[in-house]
């Protein structure tokens, strides 16, 4: 009998996890006209800014990655412009790990609406700064 080995940190696929990943991924995919998608896989989505920096390297914009039970949502505009976080709710703040990562274990429509607004603000800030 053959067994399949999964990537380290990967979780078994289930409907709730798949829906959560898709919801987070769609928040970043909504801005793909300004982004260069580097990875778009079932457990990993990664995008850079389309415009290169002065050294010719594309800046990291955001990613969604499944790690054990958690879904990690990395969003660099909040790292570059921390004032974007000034108005977030305590519930969303509690989901933060580090300066630019949010952890989710389940779909939470009110938090996702707030995160969607944060993504829109971050995109606008990056556009104003010439990063997008």
Backbone as numpy.savetxt, mean C-alpha at the origin, in Angstrom:
# Nx Ny Nz CAx CAy CAz Cx Cy Cz
3.66 -38.71 -2.62 2.82 -37.54 -2.62 3.71 -36.30 -2.62
3.35 -35.34 -3.44 4.11 -34.10 -3.52 3.41 -33.01 -2.72
4.21 -32.24 -2.01 3.64 -31.10 -1.28 4.13 -29.83 -1.91
3.29 -28.85 -1.91 3.67 -27.54 -2.44 4.23 -26.70 -1.33
5.32 -26.07 -1.59 5.92 -25.16 -0.62 5.52 -23.75 -0.99
5.14 -23.00 0.01 4.78 -21.61 -0.26 5.95 -20.72 0.11
5.88 -19.50 -0.37 6.91 -18.52 -0.03 6.88 -18.26 1.46
8.04 -17.98 2.05 8.04 -17.61 3.47 7.18 -16.37 3.69
6.39 -16.41 4.75 5.54 -15.28 5.08 4.22 -15.26 4.33
4.04 -16.18 3.38 2.80 -16.21 2.62 1.72 -16.89 3.45
0.48 -16.52 3.20 -0.62 -17.14 3.90 -1.40 -17.98 2.92
-2.08 -18.99 3.42 -2.93 -19.76 2.54 -4.03 -18.86 1.98
-4.42 -19.11 0.78 -5.44 -18.28 0.15 -6.81 -18.62 0.74
-7.56 -17.61 1.12 -8.95 -17.78 1.49 -9.70 -16.55 1.03
-11.02 -16.64 1.04 -11.83 -15.55 0.50 -11.61 -14.23 1.23
-11.54 -14.26 2.56 -11.37 -13.02 3.33 -10.01 -12.39 3.04
-8.97 -13.21 3.00 -7.63 -12.70 2.73 -7.54 -12.16 1.31
-8.13 -12.87 0.37 -8.12 -12.43 -1.03 -8.86 -11.10 -1.19
-9.99 -10.96 -0.52 -10.76 -9.72 -0.59 -10.00 -8.56 0.04
-9.35 -8.82 1.16 -8.58 -7.79 1.84 -7.42 -7.33 0.96
-6.68 -8.28 0.40 -5.57 -7.93 -0.48 -6.07 -7.12 -1.68
-7.17 -7.56 -2.29 -7.71 -6.88 -3.47 -8.13 -5.44 -3.12
-8.74 -5.25 -1.96 -9.18 -3.91 -1.56 -7.98 -2.98 -1.37
-6.94 -3.47 -0.71 -5.74 -2.65 -0.49 -5.02 -2.38 -1.81
-4.90 -3.41 -2.63 -4.24 -3.28 -3.94 -4.97 -2.25 -4.80
-6.30 -2.27 -4.77 -7.08 -1.36 -5.59 -6.88 0.10 -5.19
-6.57 0.34 -3.91 -6.28 1.71 -3.49 -5.06 2.26 -4.23
-4.06 1.42 -4.43 -2.87 1.86 -5.17 -3.10 1.79 -6.68
-3.82 0.79 -7.14 -4.07 0.65 -8.58 -4.87 1.82 -9.12
-5.61 2.49 -8.25 -6.42 3.63 -8.71 -5.54 4.75 -9.25
-4.25 4.74 -8.89 -3.33 5.79 -9.38 -2.30 5.24 -10.35
-2.57 4.12 -10.99 -1.54 3.50 -11.82 -1.17 4.30 -13.06
-1.96 5.26 -13.46 -1.54 6.04 -14.62 -0.30 6.86 -14.29
-0.12 7.17 -13.01 1.06 7.92 -12.58 2.16 7.01 -12.03
1.90 5.70 -12.00 2.83 4.77 -11.36 3.39 3.76 -12.34
4.54 3.23 -11.97 5.14 2.12 -12.71 4.98 0.89 -11.81
4.14 -0.04 -12.24 3.91 -1.26 -11.45 5.12 -2.18 -11.64
5.74 -2.55 -10.52 6.92 -3.41 -10.53 6.51 -4.87 -10.30
5.64 -5.10 -9.34 5.13 -6.44 -9.04 3.61 -6.37 -8.94
2.94 -7.31 -9.57 1.50 -7.44 -9.43 1.19 -8.93 -9.38
1.34 -9.48 -8.19 1.18 -10.91 -7.94 0.09 -11.11 -6.90
-0.37 -12.35 -6.71 -1.46 -12.59 -5.76 -1.18 -12.16 -4.31
0.05 -12.14 -3.88 0.37 -11.76 -2.50 1.26 -10.53 -2.40
1.51 -9.87 -3.54 2.46 -8.76 -3.53 2.17 -7.80 -4.68
1.94 -6.55 -4.33 1.78 -5.49 -5.33 2.76 -4.39 -4.94
3.53 -3.89 -5.92 4.59 -2.92 -5.65 4.62 -1.93 -6.80
4.62 -0.63 -6.46 4.63 0.39 -7.51 5.59 1.52 -7.17
6.25 2.02 -8.19 7.14 3.18 -8.09 6.51 4.36 -8.80
7.00 5.54 -8.49 6.59 6.73 -9.24 7.09 6.58 -10.67
6.32 7.06 -11.62 6.69 6.93 -13.02 7.86 7.83 -13.40
7.96 8.99 -12.74 9.04 9.92 -13.05 10.31 9.54 -12.28
11.45 9.49 -12.95 12.69 9.19 -12.24 13.18 10.41 -11.46
13.98 10.14 -10.42 14.58 11.25 -9.67 15.80 11.77 -10.42
16.56 12.66 -9.81 17.72 13.28 -10.46 18.78 12.26 -10.86
18.83 11.14 -10.16 19.80 10.10 -10.47 19.26 9.06 -11.45
18.04 9.27 -11.92 17.45 8.35 -12.89 16.72 7.17 -12.27
16.64 7.13 -10.94 15.97 6.02 -10.24 14.53 6.40 -9.94
13.64 5.48 -10.14 12.24 5.72 -9.83 12.01 5.57 -8.33
11.26 6.51 -7.76 11.00 6.51 -6.32 9.91 5.50 -5.96
10.09 4.83 -4.84 9.08 3.91 -4.32 7.85 4.71 -3.93
6.68 4.23 -4.34 5.43 4.91 -4.01 4.62 4.12 -2.98
4.41 2.83 -3.23 3.61 2.06 -2.30 3.60 0.59 -2.66
3.13 -0.20 -1.70 3.09 -1.65 -1.90 2.04 -2.25 -0.98
1.58 -3.42 -1.37 0.73 -4.25 -0.52 1.38 -5.61 -0.50
1.56 -6.14 0.69 2.20 -7.45 0.82 1.51 -8.24 1.92
1.32 -9.52 1.66 0.73 -10.40 2.66 1.87 -11.03 3.45
1.78 -10.90 4.77 2.80 -11.46 5.66 2.08 -12.13 6.82
2.11 -13.45 6.83 1.35 -14.22 7.81 -0.11 -13.83 7.72
-0.74 -13.43 8.83 -2.14 -13.04 8.78 -2.30 -11.58 8.41
-1.26 -10.80 8.50 -1.34 -9.36 8.26 -1.16 -9.02 6.79
-1.85 -7.97 6.41 -1.68 -7.39 5.09 -1.03 -6.04 5.32
0.12 -5.84 4.75 0.90 -4.62 4.94 0.64 -3.67 3.78
0.32 -2.44 4.12 0.07 -1.40 3.12 1.12 -0.33 3.33
2.12 -0.30 2.46 3.20 0.69 2.52 2.82 1.86 1.63
2.95 3.09 2.17 2.53 4.27 1.43 3.51 5.41 1.71
4.44 5.62 0.79 5.53 6.57 0.99 5.15 8.04 1.09
4.08 8.51 0.48 3.76 9.92 0.67 3.62 10.33 2.14
3.18 9.43 3.02 3.07 9.80 4.44 4.44 9.84 5.11
5.42 9.20 4.52 6.80 9.28 5.03 7.41 10.62 4.61
7.21 10.97 3.35 7.77 12.22 2.82 7.03 13.45 3.32
5.74 13.31 3.58 4.91 14.42 4.05 4.13 13.96 5.29
4.80 13.87 6.43 4.15 13.33 7.64 2.93 14.13 8.09
2.82 15.38 7.65 1.64 16.17 8.03 0.35 15.59 7.44
0.47 14.72 6.43 -0.72 14.04 5.90 -1.41 13.21 6.98
-0.65 12.80 7.99 -1.19 11.96 9.06 -1.85 12.77 10.17
-1.72 14.09 10.12 -2.24 14.92 11.21 -3.73 14.72 11.47
-4.52 14.49 10.46 -5.96 14.38 10.65 -6.51 12.98 10.68
-5.65 11.96 10.73 -6.20 10.60 10.68 -6.80 10.21 12.03
-7.72 9.29 11.98 -8.42 8.84 13.19 -7.49 8.00 14.06
-7.78 7.92 15.35 -7.00 7.04 16.23 -7.05 5.59 15.77
-8.16 5.17 15.18 -8.28 3.78 14.70 -7.30 3.49 13.57
-7.15 4.43 12.66 -6.20 4.24 11.57 -4.77 4.38 12.09
-4.56 5.31 12.98 -3.23 5.50 13.58 -2.78 4.22 14.28
-3.71 3.53 14.90 -3.39 2.28 15.61 -2.91 1.19 14.64
-3.29 1.30 13.39 -2.88 0.33 12.37 -1.47 0.59 11.84
-0.87 1.69 12.24 0.46 2.05 11.72 1.56 1.25 12.39
2.52 0.88 11.56 3.75 0.24 12.01 4.86 1.04 11.35
5.67 1.69 12.11 6.71 2.54 11.53 6.11 3.83 11.02
6.78 4.43 10.05 6.37 5.75 9.56 5.47 5.72 8.34
5.46 4.60 7.61 4.69 4.60 6.36 3.98 3.29 6.07
3.77 2.47 7.08 3.15 1.16 6.88 1.91 1.02 7.77
0.86 0.49 7.18 -0.37 0.19 7.90 -0.61 -1.31 7.84
-1.04 -1.92 8.95 -1.32 -3.35 9.00 -2.82 -3.58 9.10
-3.31 -4.54 8.34 -4.72 -4.90 8.39 -4.82 -6.42 8.45
-5.79 -6.89 9.23 -6.08 -8.32 9.29 -7.46 -8.64 8.75
-8.29 -7.62 8.57 -9.64 -7.81 8.06 -10.10 -6.54 7.36
-11.09 -6.70 6.50 -11.69 -5.54 5.84 -12.39 -4.68 6.88
-12.22 -3.40 6.77 -12.84 -2.45 7.69 -13.27 -1.25 6.85
-14.51 -1.27 6.33 -14.94 -0.23 5.39 -14.70 1.21 5.85
-15.00 1.59 7.10 -14.73 2.99 7.49 -13.23 3.33 7.41
-12.37 2.41 7.86 -10.93 2.68 7.78 -10.45 2.71 6.34
-11.04 1.87 5.49 -10.63 1.86 4.09 -11.06 3.14 3.39
-12.20 3.70 3.76 -12.62 4.98 3.20 -11.64 6.07 3.61
-11.22 6.03 4.87 -10.25 7.01 5.36 -8.90 6.83 4.66
-8.49 5.57 4.48 -7.23 5.29 3.80 -7.30 5.73 2.33
-8.45 5.54 1.72 -8.63 5.98 0.33 -8.46 7.50 0.22
-9.01 8.24 1.17 -8.85 9.70 1.17 -7.39 10.07 1.40
-6.70 9.33 2.26 -5.28 9.58 2.52 -4.45 9.33 1.26
-4.78 8.28 0.52 -4.08 7.99 -0.73 -4.30 9.14 -1.73
-5.52 9.62 -1.83 -5.81 10.73 -2.75 -5.01 11.97 -2.36
-4.93 12.26 -1.06 -4.15 13.41 -0.60 -2.66 13.21 -0.90
-2.17 11.98 -0.68 -0.76 11.69 -0.95 -0.41 11.82 -2.42
-1.31 11.38 -3.28 -1.10 11.52 -4.73 -1.03 12.99 -5.09
-1.93 13.79 -4.54 -1.92 15.23 -4.83 -0.63 15.88 -4.35
-0.16 15.51 -3.16 1.08 16.07 -2.64 2.27 15.69 -3.51
2.31 14.42 -3.95 3.40 13.98 -4.83 3.35 14.72 -6.15
2.16 14.95 -6.69 2.03 15.69 -7.95 2.52 17.12 -7.76
2.12 17.75 -6.66 2.54 19.13 -6.38 4.04 19.24 -6.22
4.66 18.18 -5.68 6.11 18.17 -5.45 6.88 17.72 -6.69
6.16 17.38 -7.77 6.83 16.96 -8.99 7.34 15.53 -8.97
6.82 14.73 -8.03 7.24 13.33 -7.95 6.39 12.41 -8.81
5.22 12.91 -9.21 4.33 12.14 -10.10 4.05 12.94 -11.34
